[in-house]
XYZ file of N, CA, C and O in Angstrom:
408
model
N 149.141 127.289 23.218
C 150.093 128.102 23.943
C 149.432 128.589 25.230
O 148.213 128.730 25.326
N 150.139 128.791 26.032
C 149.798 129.035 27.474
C 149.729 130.680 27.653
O 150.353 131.375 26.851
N 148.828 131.398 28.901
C 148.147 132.338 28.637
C 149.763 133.662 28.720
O 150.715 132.924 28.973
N 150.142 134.710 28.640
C 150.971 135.155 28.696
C 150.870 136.773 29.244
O 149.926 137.522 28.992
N 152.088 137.130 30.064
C 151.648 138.415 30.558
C 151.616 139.734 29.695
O 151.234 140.818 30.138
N 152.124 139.482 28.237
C 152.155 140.288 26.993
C 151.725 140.339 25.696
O 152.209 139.519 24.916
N 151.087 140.963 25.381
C 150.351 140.737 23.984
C 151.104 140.874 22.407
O 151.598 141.976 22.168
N 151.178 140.121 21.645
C 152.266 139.680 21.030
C 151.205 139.815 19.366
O 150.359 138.923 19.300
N 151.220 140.786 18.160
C 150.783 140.669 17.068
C 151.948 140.551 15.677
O 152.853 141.326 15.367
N 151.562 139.444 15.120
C 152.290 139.150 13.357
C 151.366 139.845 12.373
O 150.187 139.720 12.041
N 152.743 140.905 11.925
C 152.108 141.241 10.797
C 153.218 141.047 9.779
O 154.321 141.546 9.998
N 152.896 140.098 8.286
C 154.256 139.885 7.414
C 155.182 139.066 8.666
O 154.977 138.177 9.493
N 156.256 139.908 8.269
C 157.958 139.396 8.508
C 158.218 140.438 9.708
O 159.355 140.876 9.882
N 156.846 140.934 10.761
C 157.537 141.563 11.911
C 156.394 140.860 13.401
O 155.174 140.697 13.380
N 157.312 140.600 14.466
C 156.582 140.189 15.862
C 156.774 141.590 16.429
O 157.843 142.193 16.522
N 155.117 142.163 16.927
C 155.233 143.242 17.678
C 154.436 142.813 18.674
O 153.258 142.454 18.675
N 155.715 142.953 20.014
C 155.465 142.936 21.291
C 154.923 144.266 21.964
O 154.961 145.476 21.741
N 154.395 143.388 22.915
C 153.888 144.918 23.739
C 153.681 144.372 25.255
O 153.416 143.193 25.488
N 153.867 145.589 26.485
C 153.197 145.436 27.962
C 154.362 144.157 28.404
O 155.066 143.526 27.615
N 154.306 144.013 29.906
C 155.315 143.457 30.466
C 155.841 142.320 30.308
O 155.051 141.459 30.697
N 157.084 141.754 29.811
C 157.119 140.155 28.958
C 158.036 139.693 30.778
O 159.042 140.211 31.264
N 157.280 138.732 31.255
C 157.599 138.352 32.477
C 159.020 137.381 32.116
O 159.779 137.540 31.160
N 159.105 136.355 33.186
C 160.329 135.699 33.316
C 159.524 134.510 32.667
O 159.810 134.084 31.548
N 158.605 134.053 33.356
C 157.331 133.321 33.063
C 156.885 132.655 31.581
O 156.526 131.550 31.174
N 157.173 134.264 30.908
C 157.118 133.903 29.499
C 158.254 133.573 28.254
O 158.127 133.630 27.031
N 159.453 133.191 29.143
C 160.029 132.958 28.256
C 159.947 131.582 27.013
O 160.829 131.591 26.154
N 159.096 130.675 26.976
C 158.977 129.571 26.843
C 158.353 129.878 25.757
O 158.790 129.580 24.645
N 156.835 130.754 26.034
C 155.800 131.263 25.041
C 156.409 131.857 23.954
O 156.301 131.732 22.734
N 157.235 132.699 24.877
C 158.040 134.150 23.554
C 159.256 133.186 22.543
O 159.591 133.701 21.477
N 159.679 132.239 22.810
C 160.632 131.542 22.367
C 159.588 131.159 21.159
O 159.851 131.774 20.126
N 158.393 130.224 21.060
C 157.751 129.769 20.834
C 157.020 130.657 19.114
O 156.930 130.429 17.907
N 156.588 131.951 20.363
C 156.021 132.827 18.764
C 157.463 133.608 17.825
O 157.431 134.151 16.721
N 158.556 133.415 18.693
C 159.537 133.692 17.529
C 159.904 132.584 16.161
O 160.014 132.862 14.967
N 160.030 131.307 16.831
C 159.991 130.444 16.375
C 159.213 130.107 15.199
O 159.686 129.838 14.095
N 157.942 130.142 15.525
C 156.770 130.194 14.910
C 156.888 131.566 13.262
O 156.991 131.547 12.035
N 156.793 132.416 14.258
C 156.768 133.554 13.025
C 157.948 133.719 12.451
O 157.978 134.688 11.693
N 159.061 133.038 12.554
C 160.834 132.933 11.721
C 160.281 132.042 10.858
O 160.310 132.368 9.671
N 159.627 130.668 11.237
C 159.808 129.558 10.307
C 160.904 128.822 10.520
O 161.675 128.388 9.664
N 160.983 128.623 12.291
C 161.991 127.841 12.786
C 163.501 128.492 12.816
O 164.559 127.881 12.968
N 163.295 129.981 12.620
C 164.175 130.442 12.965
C 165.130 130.495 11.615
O 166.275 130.881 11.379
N 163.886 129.810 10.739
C 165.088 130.202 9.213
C 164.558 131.118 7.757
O 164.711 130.842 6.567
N 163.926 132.224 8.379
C 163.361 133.156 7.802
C 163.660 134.855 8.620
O 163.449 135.068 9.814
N 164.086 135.699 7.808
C 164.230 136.853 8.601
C 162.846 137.556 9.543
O 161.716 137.473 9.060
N 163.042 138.161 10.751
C 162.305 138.521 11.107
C 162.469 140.012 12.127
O 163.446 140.063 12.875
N 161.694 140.926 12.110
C 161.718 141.975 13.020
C 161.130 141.696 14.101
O 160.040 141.125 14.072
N 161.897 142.138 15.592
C 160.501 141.915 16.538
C 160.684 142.948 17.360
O 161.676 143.184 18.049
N 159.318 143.788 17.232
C 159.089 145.384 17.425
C 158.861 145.194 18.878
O 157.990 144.515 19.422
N 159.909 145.997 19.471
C 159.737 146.156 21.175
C 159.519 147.392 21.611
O 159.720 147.711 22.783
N 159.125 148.129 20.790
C 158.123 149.254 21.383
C 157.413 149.247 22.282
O 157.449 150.160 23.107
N 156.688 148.369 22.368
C 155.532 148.807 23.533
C 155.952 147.588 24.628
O 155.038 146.993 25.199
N 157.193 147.274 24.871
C 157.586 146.198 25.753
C 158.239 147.327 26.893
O 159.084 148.135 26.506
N 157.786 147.310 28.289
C 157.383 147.562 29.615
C 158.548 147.027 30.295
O 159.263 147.835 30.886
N 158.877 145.713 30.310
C 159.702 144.759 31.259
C 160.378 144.162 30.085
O 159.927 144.049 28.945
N 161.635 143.765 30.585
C 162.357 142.912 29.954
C 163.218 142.393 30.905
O 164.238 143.000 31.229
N 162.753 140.813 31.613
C 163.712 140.560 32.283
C 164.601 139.888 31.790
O 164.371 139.554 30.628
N 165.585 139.535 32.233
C 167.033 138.913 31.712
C 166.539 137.668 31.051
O 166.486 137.499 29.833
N 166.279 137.043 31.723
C 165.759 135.435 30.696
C 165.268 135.445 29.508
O 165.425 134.618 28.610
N 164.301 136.983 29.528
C 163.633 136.843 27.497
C 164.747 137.597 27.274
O 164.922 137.368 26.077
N 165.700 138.407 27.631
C 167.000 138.925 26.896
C 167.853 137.836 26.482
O 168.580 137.881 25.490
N 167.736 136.798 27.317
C 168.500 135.345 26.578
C 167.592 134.596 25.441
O 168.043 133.615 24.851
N 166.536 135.013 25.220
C 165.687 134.347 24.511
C 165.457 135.089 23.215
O 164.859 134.671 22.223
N 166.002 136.195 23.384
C 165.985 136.998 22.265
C 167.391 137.123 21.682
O 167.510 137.465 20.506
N 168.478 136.861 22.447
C 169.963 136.551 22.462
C 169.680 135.801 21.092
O 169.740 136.022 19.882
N 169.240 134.496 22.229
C 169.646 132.933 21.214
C 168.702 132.739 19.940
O 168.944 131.879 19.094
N 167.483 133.701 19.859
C 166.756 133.597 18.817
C 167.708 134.424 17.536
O 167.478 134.155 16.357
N 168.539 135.211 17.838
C 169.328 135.685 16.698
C 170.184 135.210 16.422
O 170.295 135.286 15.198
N 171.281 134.490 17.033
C 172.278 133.330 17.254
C 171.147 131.940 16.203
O 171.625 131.466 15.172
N 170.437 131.720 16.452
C 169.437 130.411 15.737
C 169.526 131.086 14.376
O 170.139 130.464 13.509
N 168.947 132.396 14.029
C 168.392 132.684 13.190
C 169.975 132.901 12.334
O 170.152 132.141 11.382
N 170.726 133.576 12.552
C 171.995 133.530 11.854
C 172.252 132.173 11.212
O 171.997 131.809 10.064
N 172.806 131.522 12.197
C 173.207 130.052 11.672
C 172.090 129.599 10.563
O 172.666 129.118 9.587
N 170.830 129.607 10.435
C 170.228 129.103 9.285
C 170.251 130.450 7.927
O 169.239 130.534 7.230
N 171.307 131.317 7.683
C 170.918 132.456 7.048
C 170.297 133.271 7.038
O 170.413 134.136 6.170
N 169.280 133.336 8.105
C 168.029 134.698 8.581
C 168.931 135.439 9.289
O 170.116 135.228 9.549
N 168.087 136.468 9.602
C 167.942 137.711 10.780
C 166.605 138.060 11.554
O 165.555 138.608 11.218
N 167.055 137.548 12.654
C 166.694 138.470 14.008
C 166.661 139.884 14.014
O 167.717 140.346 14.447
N 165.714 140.850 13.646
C 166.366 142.283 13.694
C 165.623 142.711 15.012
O 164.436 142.823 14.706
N 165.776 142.962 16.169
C 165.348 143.581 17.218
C 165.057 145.334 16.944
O 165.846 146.089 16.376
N 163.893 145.657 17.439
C 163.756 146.847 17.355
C 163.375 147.760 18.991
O 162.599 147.403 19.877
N 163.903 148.516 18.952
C 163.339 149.405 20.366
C 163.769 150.968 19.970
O 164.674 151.443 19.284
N 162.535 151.597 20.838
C 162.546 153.234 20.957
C 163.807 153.771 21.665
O 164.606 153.194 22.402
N 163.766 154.754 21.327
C 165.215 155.517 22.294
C 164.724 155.264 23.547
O 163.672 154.642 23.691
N 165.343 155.661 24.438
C 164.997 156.097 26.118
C 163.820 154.542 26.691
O 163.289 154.585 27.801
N 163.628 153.481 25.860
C 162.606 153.017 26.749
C 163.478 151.704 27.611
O 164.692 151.774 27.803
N 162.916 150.926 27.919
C 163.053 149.483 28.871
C 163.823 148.875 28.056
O 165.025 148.838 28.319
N 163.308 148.237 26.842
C 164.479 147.338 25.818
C 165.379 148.123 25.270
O 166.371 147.497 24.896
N 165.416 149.400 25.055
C 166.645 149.990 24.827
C 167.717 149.964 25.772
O 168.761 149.463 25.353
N 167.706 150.434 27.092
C 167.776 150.260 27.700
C 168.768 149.206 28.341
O 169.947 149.292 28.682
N 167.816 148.153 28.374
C 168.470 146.877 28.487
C 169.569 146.154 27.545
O 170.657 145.667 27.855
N 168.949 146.243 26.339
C 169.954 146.003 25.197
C 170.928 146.119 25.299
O 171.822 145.286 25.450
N 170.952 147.754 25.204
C 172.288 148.449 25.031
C 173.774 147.972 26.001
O 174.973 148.003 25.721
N 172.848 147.445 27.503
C 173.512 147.385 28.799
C 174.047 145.669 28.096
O 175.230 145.338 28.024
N 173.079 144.937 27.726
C 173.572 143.738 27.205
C 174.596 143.520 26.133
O 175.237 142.487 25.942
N 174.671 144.890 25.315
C 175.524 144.187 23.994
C 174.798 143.748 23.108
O 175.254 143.068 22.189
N 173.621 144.032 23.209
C 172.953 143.076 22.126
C 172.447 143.995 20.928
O 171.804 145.030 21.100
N 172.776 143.546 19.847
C 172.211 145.035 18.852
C 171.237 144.873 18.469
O 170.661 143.786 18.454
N 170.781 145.993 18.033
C 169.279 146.190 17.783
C 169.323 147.565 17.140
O 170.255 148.361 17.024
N 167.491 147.644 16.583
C 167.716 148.870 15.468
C 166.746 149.912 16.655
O 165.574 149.771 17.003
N 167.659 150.852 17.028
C 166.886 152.066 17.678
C 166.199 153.537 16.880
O 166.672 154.500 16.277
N 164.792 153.057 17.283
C 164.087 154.449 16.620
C 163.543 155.406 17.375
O 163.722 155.297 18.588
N 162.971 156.247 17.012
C 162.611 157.622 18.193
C 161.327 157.089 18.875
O 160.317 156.534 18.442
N 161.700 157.424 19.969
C 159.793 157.182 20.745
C 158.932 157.623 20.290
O 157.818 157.453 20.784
């Protein structure tokens, strides 16, 4: 995998992101969802707490990773803090997700 502007840890059945996920990285981030679903056919959390940036392209990448993950019987569960960047954004997108306190 190619080097990335965000640091990305699996623990179990959750991807916790962190620091600015560029446009750049959408390819990578597609990649470790993929990876840590099991092709997208295993449930998964992916903790956006400590995510900084969210530009529109990984909001499509996080779109279609729950759209994938449905169709094979999983879940995508997106997570973000109140008040931050992926909340934020989400919310403006439509896209649901589980909001917890900062």
């Amino acid at each position: 995998m190619t080097e990335t502007s965000f640091s990305a840890t699996t623990e179990s059945d959750s991807l916790l992101l962190s620091g600015d996920i560029d446009a750049a990285d959408h390819r990578a981030l597609n990649e470790l969802i993929d990876s840590a679903s099991k092709g997208f056919t295993e449930s998964l959390t992916v903790d956006l707490r400590g995510v900084t940036f969210l530009p529109s392209i990984i909001v499509g990448v996080l779109a279609r990773a729950t759209v994938l993950a449905k169709k094979n019987g999983a879940r995508i569960t997106l997570v973000a803090a109140e008040g931050s960047v992926p909340q934020r954004v989400l919310t403006v997108c439509k896209i649901p997700f589980q909001q917890v306190d900062a």
